[in-house]
Coordinates of C-alpha atoms in Angstrom, one line a residue:
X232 CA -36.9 44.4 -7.8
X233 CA -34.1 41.7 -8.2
X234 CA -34.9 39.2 -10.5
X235 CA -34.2 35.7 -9.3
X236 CA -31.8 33.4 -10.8
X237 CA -32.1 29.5 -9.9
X238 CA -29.0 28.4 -11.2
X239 CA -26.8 31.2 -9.6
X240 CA -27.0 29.4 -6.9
X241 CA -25.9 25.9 -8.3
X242 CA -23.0 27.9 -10.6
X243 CA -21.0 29.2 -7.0
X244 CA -21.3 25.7 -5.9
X245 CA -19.9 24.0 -8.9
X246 CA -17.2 26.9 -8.8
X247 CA -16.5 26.3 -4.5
X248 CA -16.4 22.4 -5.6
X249 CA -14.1 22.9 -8.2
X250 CA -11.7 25.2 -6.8
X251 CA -11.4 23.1 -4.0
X252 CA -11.5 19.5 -5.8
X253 CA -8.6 21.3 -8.0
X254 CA -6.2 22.5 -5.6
X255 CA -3.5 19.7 -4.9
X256 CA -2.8 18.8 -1.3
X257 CA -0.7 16.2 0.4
X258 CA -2.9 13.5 1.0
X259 CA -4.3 14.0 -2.7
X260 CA -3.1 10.8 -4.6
X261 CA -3.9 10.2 -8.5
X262 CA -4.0 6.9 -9.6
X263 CA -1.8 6.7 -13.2
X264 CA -2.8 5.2 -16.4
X265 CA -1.3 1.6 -17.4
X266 CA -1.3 -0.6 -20.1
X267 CA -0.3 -3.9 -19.7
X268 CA 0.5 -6.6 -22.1
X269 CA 1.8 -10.1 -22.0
X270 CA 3.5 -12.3 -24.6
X271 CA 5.6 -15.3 -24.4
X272 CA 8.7 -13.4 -22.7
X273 CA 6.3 -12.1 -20.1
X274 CA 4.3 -9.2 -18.5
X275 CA 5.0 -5.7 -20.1
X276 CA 3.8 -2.5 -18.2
X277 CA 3.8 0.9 -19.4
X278 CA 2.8 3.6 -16.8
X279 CA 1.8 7.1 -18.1
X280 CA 3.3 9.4 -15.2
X281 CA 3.5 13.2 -17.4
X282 CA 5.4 15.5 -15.4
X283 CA 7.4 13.2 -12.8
X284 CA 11.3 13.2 -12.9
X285 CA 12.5 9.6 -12.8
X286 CA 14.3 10.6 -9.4
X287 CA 10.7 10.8 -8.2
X288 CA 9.5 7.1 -9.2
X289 CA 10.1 4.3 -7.2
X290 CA 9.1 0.5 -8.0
X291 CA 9.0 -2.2 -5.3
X292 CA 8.4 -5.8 -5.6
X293 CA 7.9 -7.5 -2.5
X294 CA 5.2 -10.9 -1.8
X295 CA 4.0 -10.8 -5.6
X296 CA 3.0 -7.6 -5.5
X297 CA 4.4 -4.5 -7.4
X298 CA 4.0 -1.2 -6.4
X299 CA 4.8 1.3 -8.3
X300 CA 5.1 5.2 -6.1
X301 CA 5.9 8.5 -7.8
X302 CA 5.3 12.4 -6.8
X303 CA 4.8 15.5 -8.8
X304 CA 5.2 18.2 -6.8
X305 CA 3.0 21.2 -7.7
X306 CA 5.1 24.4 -7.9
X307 CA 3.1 27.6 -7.6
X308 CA 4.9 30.3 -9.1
X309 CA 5.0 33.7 -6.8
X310 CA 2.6 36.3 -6.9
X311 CA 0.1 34.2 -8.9
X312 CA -3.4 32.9 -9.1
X313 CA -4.8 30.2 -9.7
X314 CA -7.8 30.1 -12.2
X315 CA -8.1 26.4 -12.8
X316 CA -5.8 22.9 -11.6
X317 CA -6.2 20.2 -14.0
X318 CA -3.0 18.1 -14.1
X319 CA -2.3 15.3 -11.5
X320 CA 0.3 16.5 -8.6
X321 CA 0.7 15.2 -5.4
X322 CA 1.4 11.6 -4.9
X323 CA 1.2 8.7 -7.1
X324 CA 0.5 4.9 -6.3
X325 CA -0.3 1.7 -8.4
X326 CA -0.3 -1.8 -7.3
X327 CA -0.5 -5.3 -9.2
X328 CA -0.9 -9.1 -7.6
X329 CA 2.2 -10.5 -10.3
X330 CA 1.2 -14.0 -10.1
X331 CA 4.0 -16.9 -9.2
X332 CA 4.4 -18.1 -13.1
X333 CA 6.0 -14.7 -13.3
X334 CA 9.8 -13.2 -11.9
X335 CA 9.4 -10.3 -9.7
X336 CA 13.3 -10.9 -8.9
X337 CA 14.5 -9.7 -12.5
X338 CA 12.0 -7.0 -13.6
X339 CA 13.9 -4.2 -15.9
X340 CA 12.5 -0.6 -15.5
X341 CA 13.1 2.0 -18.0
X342 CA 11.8 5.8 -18.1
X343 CA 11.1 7.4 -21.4
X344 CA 9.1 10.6 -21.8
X345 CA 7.2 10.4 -18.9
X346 CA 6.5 6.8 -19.1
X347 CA 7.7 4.2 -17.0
X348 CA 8.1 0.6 -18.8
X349 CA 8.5 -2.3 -17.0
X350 CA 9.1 -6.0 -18.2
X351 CA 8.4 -8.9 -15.9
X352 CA 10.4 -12.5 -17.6
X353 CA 8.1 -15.3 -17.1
X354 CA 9.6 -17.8 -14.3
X355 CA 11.7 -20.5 -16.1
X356 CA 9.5 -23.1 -14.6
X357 CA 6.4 -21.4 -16.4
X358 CA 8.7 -21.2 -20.1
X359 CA 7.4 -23.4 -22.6
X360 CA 10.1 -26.2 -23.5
X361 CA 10.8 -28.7 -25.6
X362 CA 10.5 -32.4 -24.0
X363 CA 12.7 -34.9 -25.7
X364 CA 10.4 -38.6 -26.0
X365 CA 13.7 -41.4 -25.8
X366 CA 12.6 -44.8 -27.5
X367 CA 13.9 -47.9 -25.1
X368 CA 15.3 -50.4 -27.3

């Protein structure tokens, strides 16, 4: 007599899902992790992308919108296998709606450690300046 085991049932399932939620494929797409900040120069950005070469990132601006696309590309080495896929591969995407008070036209993009800064200047029209008040005589 074999003694029956609800939750073996469930277990192999979980395992199936996970295998197959785990293995990277070419339509798989991860969305990165951003901060963003603003101060009185502007929008700063900083997007976590571990494991991308900056040859694989690319930033757009185009109708007040940023995107931001990367890819890390998941190399299998020969001959092994896999037990469990955890890190994000595949594509990368991230968009913002960069309002008008800001300069999509002279963002600066830097890559450090597998994080992707980018400063967007406030417009000049949306700087705070100084009005000078004339007294007529």
């Amino acid at each position: 007599m074999i003694r029956y085991n609800p939750f073996r049932e469930i277990e192999q399932l979980q395992n199936a899902l996970l295998r197959n939620f785990f293995t990277p494929t070419a339509e798989s797409a991860h969305t990165p992790l951003v901060d963003a900040l603003e101060d009185a120069q502007g929008v700063h950005l900083a997007v976590y992308l571990p494991g991308v070469e900056p040859s694989q990132v690319e930033v757009t601006a185009e109708n007040n919108t940023l995107t931001i696309r990367a890819e890390r590309p998941f190399n299998k080495p020969e001959n092994a296998n896999q037990w469990r896929l955890e890190g994000p591969y595949g594509k990368f995407e991230r968009s913002f709606v960069i309002p008008n008070t800001f300069d999509l036209g002279k963002i600066e993009a830097t890559f450090k450690h597998g994080i992707l800064y980018l400063d967007i200047p406030k417009a000049e029209a949306a700087q705070p300046r100084r009005i000078e008040v004339r007294v007529n005589p």
